[in-house]
Amino acid sequence: MASSKASSLDEDKNPEVGVKPTDEDPDAEFGGHEARRKLERRLLRKLDLRMSILVVIYILNYVDRNNAGAARMRGFERDLHLQGTEFATLLSILYVGYILMQIPSNMLLNYIGKPSLYLPACMMVWGTISILTGITNNFVGALLTRFFLGFVEAAFFPGALFLLSKWYKRSELGTRTAVLYCGNIISNAFGALIASGILNGMDGKLGRAAWRWLFYIEGAMTIFVAICAMFILPDFPATTSWLSDDERRLAKRRMAEDAGVGDEGETEAGGPVAGLWMAVTDWKVWWMAVAMTSQVVALSFNAYFPTLSATMGFNPTVTLLLCAPPFVFTAIMAFIVSRHSDKTGERFYHIAGPTLGGIVGFIIAICTMNTAARYVSLFLMANSYSGFVVLYTWVSNSFPRPPSKRAVAVALVNALSQTGNVAGSYVWPSAWGPTYRNSYAICIATAGCSIAMCYIFRLHLAQLNRQLEEEEREKGIPEKGFRYLL
């Protein structure tokens, strides 16, 4: 740990990008401070426009993953002759492949440096697999398609988080992560609306059940967007061709200033194997993985949201339509909470607040079957995603360098946290309905555990910051260097 902290303060380690140029004006190479600000604004506008395609991809990523929940309401279980816990197994098996592939995928992405090709290629494959789910006729066939769907989908989210961390500073990352994760949240809102339209309008077309058309159409949409993404997504600062020389140098400088050392030199010095070793031997990675796993179990209601909405007693079409407003509200709140977290540089309380709100929602759902109260509880539950978005950002912030380690750390935390989805698939058995009191109690316990672990993590990072400050005093460094965000 000591060597890691020392290296984070070593600002001369990568002279190519140089954190402190020797010129009197540190921005002289960009034409001065004001010229740099204009160049930086132009660079960020370019990036934001191109990165916005990630939101669309994430919407389709989650729609393809969660459309089984909507299909369940229109004969999916009946046509595949599913019994007992077989439907829950179909949900959970996806995360087995999802967990296995995330770390190798991010290591490969960091090595090849071409996310504009790698991520869309994976997207086309999972769109094809989603289409194949629509032609299955039994449990085994559906099980295989769901497993391989997770195997390929694993490339996207940790890869997208890593891509963002290669371009944006820590003070910018929370908002961008929130915008990205809004793709997840929006998919819960509009995925239900799209599913409702397909399931109502396509039943019996060409002799195929409506739920089969759901997989066909959504899979085809995914492939189309993947082709577009190849021409839109950026690569890494050193491998992106559409940047000017000044923009490329500034992109590298920004990341060097933010982490105290340049990304590109560290990538070559560390290498993927060294990055893997540094990540798996850092206990902070495992601690945050457990904290996120607990949070994911608490959010397991997501896959069963149409089922929980159905407990209010409306018909299937209205039930799906009622799924949208809670997640529209959550998307807005996630952006507000994450932006405020970026502006204040504070993470923990922005995680704990929405999570506590979710706990209140679980308690309301336990206490009453009143329609209005239960609908309010769905809003509170869904809004706990606002804290989860900040938690993802906090993970990226807490492992700033080298990039080879950050790539593995982000993937490892996300991969291990998905075990919560495997467990969460079995938290909502039909036998516990319609009240699902036992399910809500499990969510309350795991949400509380996540808050407690995040608080301990905050205390540890505060201690590391004090040690960094002491090192600066001992070395006579007058300027404040890198600090962990709390």
Short mmCIF file of C-alpha atoms in Angstrom, two decimals:
data_model
loop_
_atom_site.label_atom_id
_atom_site.label_comp_id
_atom_site.label_asym_id
_atom_site.label_seq_id
_atom_site.Cartn_x
_atom_site.Cartn_y
_atom_site.Cartn_z
CA MET A 1 0.00 0.00 0.00
CA ALA A 2 2.86 2.37 0.81
CA SER A 3 4.42 1.98 -2.62
CA SER A 4 1.04 2.56 -4.23
CA LYS A 5 0.59 5.82 -2.35
CA ALA A 6 4.09 6.97 -3.10
CA SER A 7 3.67 6.35 -6.80
CA SER A 8 0.42 8.29 -6.82
CA LEU A 9 2.40 11.31 -5.68
CA ASP A 10 5.21 10.83 -8.16
CA GLU A 11 4.37 13.41 -10.79
CA ASP A 12 7.48 12.92 -12.91
CA LYS A 13 6.87 9.27 -13.71
CA ASN A 14 5.42 9.92 -17.14
CA PRO A 15 7.21 12.86 -18.77
CA GLU A 16 5.33 12.37 -22.06
CA VAL A 17 2.10 13.69 -20.62
CA GLY A 18 3.71 15.50 -17.69
CA VAL A 19 1.56 16.55 -14.78
CA LYS A 20 3.71 19.65 -14.15
CA PRO A 21 5.28 21.20 -17.23
CA THR A 22 8.34 23.28 -16.56
CA ASP A 23 6.91 26.32 -18.35
CA GLU A 24 5.82 29.25 -16.23
CA ASP A 25 2.41 28.83 -17.75
CA PRO A 26 1.49 25.13 -17.38
CA ASP A 27 -0.98 25.49 -20.26
CA ALA A 28 1.45 27.19 -22.64
CA GLU A 29 1.44 24.28 -25.09
CA PHE A 30 -2.31 24.82 -25.57
CA GLY A 31 -1.98 28.61 -26.02
CA GLY A 32 -2.55 29.59 -22.40
CA HIS A 33 -5.16 28.97 -19.73
CA GLU A 34 -8.13 30.49 -21.55
CA ALA A 35 -7.29 28.69 -24.80
CA ARG A 36 -7.03 25.42 -22.89
CA ARG A 37 -10.45 25.95 -21.33
CA LYS A 38 -12.01 26.45 -24.75
CA LEU A 39 -10.21 23.40 -26.12
CA GLU A 40 -11.32 21.34 -23.12
CA ARG A 41 -14.94 22.36 -23.55
CA ARG A 42 -14.78 21.40 -27.23
CA LEU A 43 -13.18 18.06 -26.36
CA LEU A 44 -15.85 17.27 -23.75
CA ARG A 45 -18.66 18.18 -26.15
CA LYS A 46 -17.24 15.78 -28.73
CA LEU A 47 -16.87 13.04 -26.14
CA ASP A 48 -20.30 13.51 -24.61
CA LEU A 49 -22.01 13.34 -28.01
CA ARG A 50 -20.23 10.16 -28.97
CA MET A 51 -20.49 8.54 -25.53
CA SER A 52 -24.26 9.08 -25.57
CA ILE A 53 -24.58 5.97 -27.76
CA LEU A 54 -23.61 3.99 -24.65
CA VAL A 55 -26.97 4.91 -23.10
CA VAL A 56 -28.84 3.42 -26.06
CA ILE A 57 -26.66 0.31 -25.93
CA TYR A 58 -27.28 -0.09 -22.21
CA ILE A 59 -31.03 0.23 -22.71
CA LEU A 60 -30.91 -2.63 -25.21
CA ASN A 61 -28.47 -4.57 -23.03
CA TYR A 62 -30.92 -4.56 -20.15
CA VAL A 63 -34.00 -5.02 -22.30
CA ASP A 64 -32.50 -8.16 -23.84
CA ARG A 65 -31.59 -9.38 -20.36
CA ASN A 66 -34.92 -8.67 -18.67
CA ASN A 67 -37.47 -9.37 -21.41
CA ALA A 68 -38.11 -12.80 -19.92
CA GLY A 69 -40.00 -11.07 -17.09
CA ALA A 70 -42.42 -9.48 -19.57
CA ALA A 71 -42.62 -12.67 -21.66
CA ARG A 72 -43.64 -14.55 -18.52
CA MET A 73 -46.94 -12.69 -18.52
CA ARG A 74 -47.82 -13.91 -22.04
CA GLY A 75 -47.26 -17.64 -22.04
CA PHE A 76 -43.46 -17.99 -21.82
CA GLU A 77 -43.62 -20.45 -18.93
CA ARG A 78 -46.58 -22.37 -20.42
CA ASP A 79 -45.10 -22.79 -23.89
CA LEU A 80 -41.73 -23.95 -22.56
CA HIS A 81 -43.42 -26.24 -19.99
CA LEU A 82 -41.52 -24.67 -17.09
CA GLN A 83 -42.15 -26.01 -13.61
CA GLY A 84 -41.11 -25.17 -10.05
CA THR A 85 -38.02 -22.97 -9.91
CA GLU A 86 -37.12 -23.41 -13.59
CA PHE A 87 -38.05 -19.82 -14.46
CA ALA A 88 -35.87 -18.52 -11.61
CA THR A 89 -33.07 -20.74 -12.92
CA LEU A 90 -33.41 -19.16 -16.37
CA LEU A 91 -32.96 -15.75 -14.76
CA SER A 92 -30.01 -16.75 -12.61
CA ILE A 93 -28.09 -18.80 -15.22
CA LEU A 94 -27.53 -15.64 -17.25
CA TYR A 95 -25.36 -14.26 -14.45
CA VAL A 96 -23.12 -17.33 -14.38
CA GLY A 97 -21.82 -16.50 -17.84
CA TYR A 98 -21.96 -12.79 -16.99
CA ILE A 99 -19.66 -13.29 -13.99
CA LEU A 100 -17.19 -15.58 -15.74
CA MET A 101 -16.48 -13.29 -18.68
CA GLN A 102 -16.21 -9.79 -17.21
CA ILE A 103 -12.57 -9.83 -16.07
CA PRO A 104 -11.14 -11.51 -19.21
CA SER A 105 -13.24 -9.16 -21.34
CA ASN A 106 -11.96 -5.98 -19.67
CA MET A 107 -8.37 -7.22 -19.78
CA LEU A 108 -8.78 -7.87 -23.50
CA LEU A 109 -10.42 -4.48 -24.04
CA ASN A 110 -7.55 -2.70 -22.26
CA TYR A 111 -5.02 -4.68 -24.30
CA ILE A 112 -6.46 -4.14 -27.79
CA GLY A 113 -7.51 -0.52 -27.14
CA LYS A 114 -10.39 -0.59 -29.65
CA PRO A 115 -13.73 -0.38 -27.78
CA SER A 116 -15.38 1.03 -30.93
CA LEU A 117 -14.99 -2.40 -32.53
CA TYR A 118 -14.95 -4.74 -29.54
CA LEU A 119 -18.12 -3.57 -27.76
CA PRO A 120 -20.36 -3.43 -30.88
CA ALA A 121 -19.11 -6.85 -32.02
CA CYS A 122 -20.16 -8.32 -28.67
CA MET A 123 -23.45 -6.48 -29.00
CA MET A 124 -24.23 -8.07 -32.37
CA VAL A 125 -23.57 -11.50 -30.90
CA TRP A 126 -25.89 -11.01 -27.93
CA GLY A 127 -28.60 -9.60 -30.23
CA THR A 128 -28.39 -12.78 -32.30
CA ILE A 129 -28.60 -14.95 -29.17
CA SER A 130 -31.65 -12.99 -28.01
CA ILE A 131 -33.36 -13.75 -31.33
CA LEU A 132 -32.53 -17.44 -30.88
CA THR A 133 -34.29 -17.40 -27.49
CA GLY A 134 -37.50 -16.80 -29.43
CA ILE A 135 -37.22 -20.14 -31.26
CA THR A 136 -36.63 -22.31 -28.18
CA ASN A 137 -39.28 -24.87 -27.29
CA ASN A 138 -38.13 -26.29 -23.96
CA PHE A 139 -36.30 -25.51 -20.74
CA VAL A 140 -32.91 -26.79 -21.93
CA GLY A 141 -32.94 -24.66 -25.08
CA ALA A 142 -33.87 -21.54 -23.13
CA LEU A 143 -31.25 -22.36 -20.51
CA LEU A 144 -28.48 -22.51 -23.13
CA THR A 145 -29.47 -19.24 -24.81
CA ARG A 146 -29.71 -17.45 -21.45
CA PHE A 147 -26.29 -18.72 -20.37
CA PHE A 148 -24.55 -17.58 -23.54
CA LEU A 149 -26.48 -14.30 -23.52
CA GLY A 150 -24.91 -13.47 -20.16
CA PHE A 151 -21.51 -14.68 -21.38
CA VAL A 152 -21.49 -12.12 -24.21
CA GLU A 153 -23.37 -9.30 -22.46
CA ALA A 154 -20.65 -9.33 -19.80
CA ALA A 155 -18.42 -7.29 -22.11
CA PHE A 156 -20.57 -4.18 -22.11
CA PHE A 157 -21.09 -2.61 -18.68
CA PRO A 158 -17.61 -3.03 -17.15
CA GLY A 159 -16.16 -2.14 -20.54
CA ALA A 160 -18.27 1.02 -20.70
CA LEU A 161 -17.26 2.02 -17.17
CA PHE A 162 -13.60 1.49 -18.04
CA LEU A 163 -13.97 3.48 -21.26
CA LEU A 164 -15.48 6.41 -19.34
CA SER A 165 -12.68 6.27 -16.77
CA LYS A 166 -10.12 6.61 -19.58
CA TRP A 167 -11.57 9.96 -20.73
CA TYR A 168 -13.22 11.71 -17.76
CA LYS A 169 -11.75 13.09 -14.55
CA ARG A 170 -13.08 11.97 -11.18
CA SER A 171 -15.03 15.22 -10.81
CA GLU A 172 -16.77 14.45 -14.13
CA LEU A 173 -17.19 10.71 -13.84
CA GLY A 174 -20.17 10.56 -11.50
CA THR A 175 -22.44 12.51 -13.83
CA ARG A 176 -21.35 10.48 -16.87
CA THR A 177 -21.80 7.20 -14.99
CA ALA A 178 -25.26 8.37 -13.95
CA VAL A 179 -26.16 9.18 -17.55
CA LEU A 180 -24.90 5.74 -18.60
CA TYR A 181 -26.76 3.96 -15.83
CA CYS A 182 -29.90 5.86 -16.75
CA GLY A 183 -29.88 3.51 -19.74
CA ASN A 184 -30.50 0.69 -17.26
CA ILE A 185 -33.18 2.66 -15.43
CA ILE A 186 -34.90 3.86 -18.61
CA SER A 187 -34.90 0.31 -19.93
CA ASN A 188 -37.04 -0.67 -16.95
CA ALA A 189 -39.46 2.13 -17.77
CA PHE A 190 -39.68 2.02 -21.55
CA GLY A 191 -38.73 -1.64 -21.87
CA ALA A 192 -42.07 -2.41 -20.24
CA LEU A 193 -43.85 -0.03 -22.63
CA ILE A 194 -42.14 -1.56 -25.70
CA ALA A 195 -42.93 -5.03 -24.40
CA SER A 196 -46.55 -4.06 -23.86
CA GLY A 197 -46.87 -2.85 -27.46
CA ILE A 198 -45.23 -5.95 -28.94
CA LEU A 199 -47.10 -8.39 -26.73
CA ASN A 200 -50.45 -6.76 -27.54
CA GLY A 201 -49.92 -6.25 -31.25
CA MET A 202 -47.95 -9.28 -32.44
CA ASP A 203 -49.71 -12.25 -30.89
CA GLY A 204 -50.37 -14.89 -33.55
CA LYS A 205 -48.55 -13.06 -36.36
CA LEU A 206 -47.08 -15.65 -38.77
CA GLY A 207 -48.30 -18.27 -36.32
CA ARG A 208 -45.87 -17.21 -33.60
CA ALA A 209 -46.72 -16.36 -29.99
CA ALA A 210 -46.37 -12.73 -28.89
CA TRP A 211 -43.53 -13.50 -26.46
CA ARG A 212 -41.47 -14.98 -29.33
CA TRP A 213 -41.90 -11.76 -31.32
CA LEU A 214 -40.64 -9.89 -28.25
CA PHE A 215 -37.27 -11.66 -28.54
CA TYR A 216 -37.15 -11.38 -32.35
CA ILE A 217 -37.83 -7.63 -32.51
CA GLU A 218 -35.68 -6.58 -29.57
CA GLY A 219 -32.78 -8.73 -30.77
CA ALA A 220 -32.97 -7.19 -34.25
CA MET A 221 -32.98 -3.67 -32.73
CA THR A 222 -29.80 -4.55 -30.83
CA ILE A 223 -27.96 -5.68 -33.99
CA PHE A 224 -28.95 -2.50 -35.85
CA VAL A 225 -27.69 -0.21 -33.07
CA ALA A 226 -24.46 -2.24 -32.83
CA ILE A 227 -23.67 -1.51 -36.48
CA CYS A 228 -24.24 2.22 -35.87
CA ALA A 229 -22.09 2.17 -32.71
CA MET A 230 -19.02 1.03 -34.64
CA PHE A 231 -18.91 4.44 -36.35
CA ILE A 232 -19.73 6.50 -33.25
CA LEU A 233 -17.93 5.12 -30.19
CA PRO A 234 -14.49 6.54 -29.34
CA ASP A 235 -11.48 4.39 -28.59
CA PHE A 236 -8.89 5.37 -25.97
CA PRO A 237 -7.08 8.74 -26.06
CA ALA A 238 -3.96 7.24 -27.65
CA THR A 239 -5.87 5.23 -30.29
CA THR A 240 -8.74 7.56 -31.29
CA SER A 241 -8.24 8.87 -34.83
CA TRP A 242 -10.77 11.74 -34.92
CA LEU A 243 -8.96 13.87 -32.29
CA SER A 244 -6.65 16.71 -33.27
CA ASP A 245 -3.10 16.60 -31.91
CA ASP A 246 -3.94 19.28 -29.33
CA GLU A 247 -7.07 17.41 -28.23
CA ARG A 248 -5.14 14.16 -27.88
CA ARG A 249 -2.42 15.80 -25.77
CA LEU A 250 -5.03 17.52 -23.63
CA ALA A 251 -6.97 14.27 -23.13
CA LYS A 252 -3.80 12.62 -21.81
CA ARG A 253 -2.86 15.63 -19.68
CA ARG A 254 -6.28 15.76 -18.03
CA MET A 255 -6.04 12.16 -16.85
CA ALA A 256 -2.44 12.65 -15.71
CA GLU A 257 -3.41 15.68 -13.63
CA ASP A 258 -6.38 13.85 -12.14
CA ALA A 259 -4.56 10.72 -10.99
CA GLY A 260 -1.05 12.11 -10.54
CA VAL A 261 0.44 9.93 -13.29
CA GLY A 262 -0.26 9.39 -16.97
CA ASP A 263 -2.59 6.62 -18.08
CA GLU A 264 -0.84 5.52 -21.23
CA GLY A 265 2.65 5.00 -19.77
CA GLU A 266 1.17 3.12 -16.84
CA THR A 267 -0.75 0.82 -19.18
CA GLU A 268 2.44 -0.32 -20.88
CA ALA A 269 4.44 -0.52 -17.66
CA GLY A 270 1.85 -2.58 -15.81
CA GLY A 271 0.44 -4.85 -18.46
CA PRO A 272 -2.73 -6.95 -18.11
CA VAL A 273 -1.17 -9.68 -15.93
CA ALA A 274 0.34 -7.17 -13.51
CA GLY A 275 -2.98 -5.34 -13.42
CA LEU A 276 -4.80 -8.57 -12.60
CA TRP A 277 -2.37 -9.32 -9.77
CA MET A 278 -2.63 -5.80 -8.30
CA ALA A 279 -6.43 -5.94 -8.36
CA VAL A 280 -6.91 -9.39 -6.83
CA THR A 281 -4.43 -8.64 -4.01
CA ASP A 282 -6.09 -5.35 -3.05
CA TRP A 283 -8.56 -6.05 -0.25
CA LYS A 284 -10.51 -2.89 -1.13
CA VAL A 285 -11.63 -4.58 -4.35
CA TRP A 286 -13.09 -7.53 -2.45
CA TRP A 287 -14.66 -5.33 0.21
CA MET A 288 -16.49 -3.24 -2.36
CA ALA A 289 -17.49 -6.38 -4.26
CA VAL A 290 -19.26 -7.71 -1.15
CA ALA A 291 -20.88 -4.32 -0.49
CA MET A 292 -22.17 -4.20 -4.05
CA THR A 293 -23.34 -7.81 -3.91
CA SER A 294 -25.49 -6.96 -0.90
CA GLN A 295 -26.86 -3.96 -2.77
CA VAL A 296 -27.64 -6.07 -5.84
CA VAL A 297 -29.65 -8.55 -3.74
CA ALA A 298 -31.57 -5.59 -2.32
CA LEU A 299 -32.29 -4.51 -5.92
CA SER A 300 -33.40 -7.99 -7.02
CA PHE A 301 -36.99 -6.73 -7.17
CA ASN A 302 -36.04 -5.27 -10.54
CA ALA A 303 -36.35 -8.57 -12.45
CA TYR A 304 -39.75 -9.17 -10.81
CA PHE A 305 -41.06 -5.61 -11.10
CA PRO A 306 -43.98 -6.58 -13.40
CA THR A 307 -44.89 -9.30 -10.90
CA LEU A 308 -44.83 -6.83 -8.00
CA SER A 309 -46.81 -4.32 -10.02
CA ALA A 310 -49.38 -7.06 -10.72
CA THR A 311 -50.06 -7.40 -6.97
CA MET A 312 -52.05 -4.15 -7.26
CA GLY A 313 -54.70 -6.11 -9.17
CA PHE A 314 -54.70 -4.58 -12.66
CA ASN A 315 -54.74 -6.42 -16.01
CA PRO A 316 -51.42 -7.34 -17.72
CA THR A 317 -51.38 -4.30 -20.05
CA VAL A 318 -52.01 -1.78 -17.25
CA THR A 319 -49.55 -3.64 -15.04
CA LEU A 320 -46.76 -3.18 -17.59
CA LEU A 321 -47.68 0.47 -18.13
CA LEU A 322 -47.52 1.14 -14.38
CA CYS A 323 -43.91 -0.10 -14.36
CA ALA A 324 -42.75 2.97 -16.30
CA PRO A 325 -43.38 5.98 -13.97
CA PRO A 326 -41.26 4.74 -11.00
CA PHE A 327 -38.24 4.29 -13.25
CA VAL A 328 -38.75 7.59 -15.10
CA PHE A 329 -38.69 9.27 -11.68
CA THR A 330 -35.60 7.26 -10.75
CA ALA A 331 -33.74 8.25 -13.93
CA ILE A 332 -34.28 11.94 -13.10
CA MET A 333 -33.26 11.47 -9.46
CA ALA A 334 -30.17 9.43 -10.38
CA PHE A 335 -28.92 12.27 -12.55
CA ILE A 336 -29.58 14.88 -9.85
CA VAL A 337 -27.99 12.83 -7.06
CA SER A 338 -24.91 11.93 -9.12
CA ARG A 339 -24.40 15.49 -10.34
CA HIS A 340 -24.62 16.80 -6.78
CA SER A 341 -22.19 14.08 -5.68
CA ASP A 342 -19.72 15.24 -8.33
CA LYS A 343 -20.07 18.89 -7.37
CA THR A 344 -19.56 18.24 -3.66
CA GLY A 345 -16.96 15.50 -4.10
CA GLU A 346 -18.91 13.36 -1.62
CA ARG A 347 -19.94 9.76 -2.26
CA PHE A 348 -21.07 7.86 0.84
CA TYR A 349 -24.09 9.94 1.89
CA HIS A 350 -25.26 10.11 -1.73
CA ILE A 351 -25.27 6.29 -1.67
CA ALA A 352 -26.81 5.85 1.78
CA GLY A 353 -29.68 8.34 1.31
CA PRO A 354 -31.48 6.68 -1.63
CA THR A 355 -30.74 3.22 -0.19
CA LEU A 356 -32.46 4.19 3.08
CA GLY A 357 -35.38 5.46 0.99
CA GLY A 358 -35.55 2.01 -0.63
CA ILE A 359 -35.66 0.42 2.83
CA VAL A 360 -38.65 2.64 3.68
CA GLY A 361 -40.32 1.38 0.49
CA PHE A 362 -39.74 -2.24 1.51
CA ILE A 363 -41.23 -1.56 4.95
CA ILE A 364 -44.34 0.05 3.41
CA ALA A 365 -44.82 -2.98 1.12
CA ILE A 366 -44.54 -5.32 4.11
CA CYS A 367 -47.07 -3.40 6.15
CA THR A 368 -49.95 -2.95 3.71
CA MET A 369 -51.68 -4.26 0.57
CA ASN A 370 -53.27 -0.87 -0.07
CA THR A 371 -52.94 -0.08 -3.80
CA ALA A 372 -51.79 3.54 -3.45
CA ALA A 373 -49.31 2.74 -0.68
CA ARG A 374 -47.80 -0.15 -2.60
CA TYR A 375 -47.38 2.01 -5.70
CA VAL A 376 -45.58 4.64 -3.60
CA SER A 377 -43.36 1.85 -2.27
CA LEU A 378 -42.42 0.89 -5.83
CA PHE A 379 -41.22 4.47 -6.44
CA LEU A 380 -39.06 4.36 -3.29
CA MET A 381 -37.65 0.95 -4.16
CA ALA A 382 -36.81 1.99 -7.71
CA ASN A 383 -35.16 5.20 -6.49
CA SER A 384 -32.61 3.18 -4.50
CA TYR A 385 -30.90 2.81 -7.89
CA SER A 386 -29.84 6.46 -7.51
CA GLY A 387 -27.47 5.43 -4.74
CA PHE A 388 -26.31 2.40 -6.69
CA VAL A 389 -25.17 4.65 -9.56
CA VAL A 390 -22.98 6.66 -7.17
CA LEU A 391 -21.61 3.40 -5.75
CA TYR A 392 -20.42 2.37 -9.22
CA THR A 393 -18.72 5.75 -9.59
CA TRP A 394 -17.07 5.40 -6.19
CA VAL A 395 -15.51 2.11 -7.26
CA SER A 396 -13.98 3.71 -10.37
CA ASN A 397 -12.74 6.65 -8.26
CA SER A 398 -11.11 4.44 -5.66
CA PHE A 399 -8.76 2.63 -8.07
CA PRO A 400 -7.33 5.50 -10.14
CA ARG A 401 -4.14 3.90 -11.45
CA PRO A 402 -2.63 2.14 -13.23
CA PRO A 403 -5.30 1.59 -15.91
CA SER A 404 -4.46 -2.12 -16.15
CA LYS A 405 -5.41 -2.46 -12.48
CA ARG A 406 -8.45 -0.22 -12.84
CA ALA A 407 -9.74 -2.30 -15.75
CA VAL A 408 -9.58 -5.49 -13.68
CA ALA A 409 -10.81 -3.86 -10.46
CA VAL A 410 -13.94 -2.43 -12.11
CA ALA A 411 -14.68 -5.74 -13.85
CA LEU A 412 -13.95 -7.83 -10.75
CA VAL A 413 -16.20 -5.77 -8.48
CA ASN A 414 -18.99 -5.79 -11.06
CA ALA A 415 -18.57 -9.51 -11.79
CA LEU A 416 -18.62 -10.59 -8.16
CA SER A 417 -21.54 -8.31 -7.40
CA GLN A 418 -23.56 -10.19 -10.01
CA THR A 419 -23.64 -13.19 -7.70
CA GLY A 420 -26.26 -11.06 -5.98
CA ASN A 421 -28.42 -11.42 -9.09
CA VAL A 422 -28.01 -15.20 -8.97
CA ALA A 423 -29.16 -15.27 -5.34
CA GLY A 424 -31.76 -12.56 -5.96
CA SER A 425 -33.46 -14.67 -8.64
CA TYR A 426 -34.63 -17.00 -5.87
CA VAL A 427 -35.71 -14.28 -3.41
CA TRP A 428 -39.15 -13.85 -5.01
CA PRO A 429 -40.83 -17.30 -5.25
CA SER A 430 -44.51 -17.28 -6.18
CA ALA A 431 -45.29 -19.09 -2.91
CA TRP A 432 -44.32 -15.92 -1.01
CA GLY A 433 -46.74 -13.79 -3.02
CA PRO A 434 -48.75 -11.70 -3.18
CA THR A 435 -47.39 -9.98 -0.05
CA TYR A 436 -43.75 -11.08 -0.57
CA ARG A 437 -43.00 -10.11 3.04
CA ASN A 438 -40.10 -12.54 3.32
CA SER A 439 -38.62 -11.17 0.10
CA TYR A 440 -38.83 -7.58 1.32
CA ALA A 441 -37.25 -8.57 4.65
CA ILE A 442 -34.27 -10.05 2.81
CA CYS A 443 -33.92 -6.82 0.80
CA ILE A 444 -33.99 -4.72 3.98
CA ALA A 445 -31.22 -6.83 5.55
CA THR A 446 -28.96 -6.74 2.49
CA ALA A 447 -29.48 -2.99 1.91
CA GLY A 448 -28.53 -2.33 5.54
CA CYS A 449 -25.44 -4.50 5.19
CA SER A 450 -24.36 -2.56 2.10
CA ILE A 451 -24.70 0.80 3.89
CA ALA A 452 -22.63 -0.45 6.84
CA MET A 453 -19.84 -1.78 4.59
CA CYS A 454 -19.73 1.45 2.58
CA TYR A 455 -19.38 3.44 5.80
CA ILE A 456 -16.41 1.32 6.90
CA PHE A 457 -14.89 1.79 3.44
CA ARG A 458 -15.31 5.55 3.83
CA LEU A 459 -13.47 5.48 7.16
CA HIS A 460 -10.59 3.57 5.55
CA LEU A 461 -10.29 6.01 2.63
CA ALA A 462 -10.28 8.92 5.11
CA GLN A 463 -7.35 7.25 6.88
CA LEU A 464 -5.50 6.85 3.56
CA ASN A 465 -6.08 10.54 2.81
CA ARG A 466 -4.55 11.48 6.16
CA GLN A 467 -1.52 9.33 5.35
CA LEU A 468 -1.15 10.99 1.94
CA GLU A 469 -1.33 14.41 3.60
CA GLU A 470 1.35 13.40 6.12
CA GLU A 471 3.64 12.16 3.31
CA GLU A 472 3.27 15.49 1.53
CA ARG A 473 4.24 17.36 4.69
CA GLU A 474 7.28 15.15 5.23
CA LYS A 475 8.44 15.66 1.63
CA GLY A 476 7.78 19.40 1.75
CA ILE A 477 5.27 19.27 -1.11
CA PRO A 478 3.27 22.52 -0.88
CA GLU A 479 0.46 21.56 -3.27
CA LYS A 480 -2.33 19.18 -2.39
CA GLY A 481 -2.04 16.01 -4.46
CA PHE A 482 -4.33 13.07 -5.10
CA ARG A 483 -7.05 12.36 -2.51
CA TYR A 484 -9.65 9.61 -2.39
CA LEU A 485 -13.23 10.85 -2.61
CA LEU A 486 -15.28 10.03 0.46
#
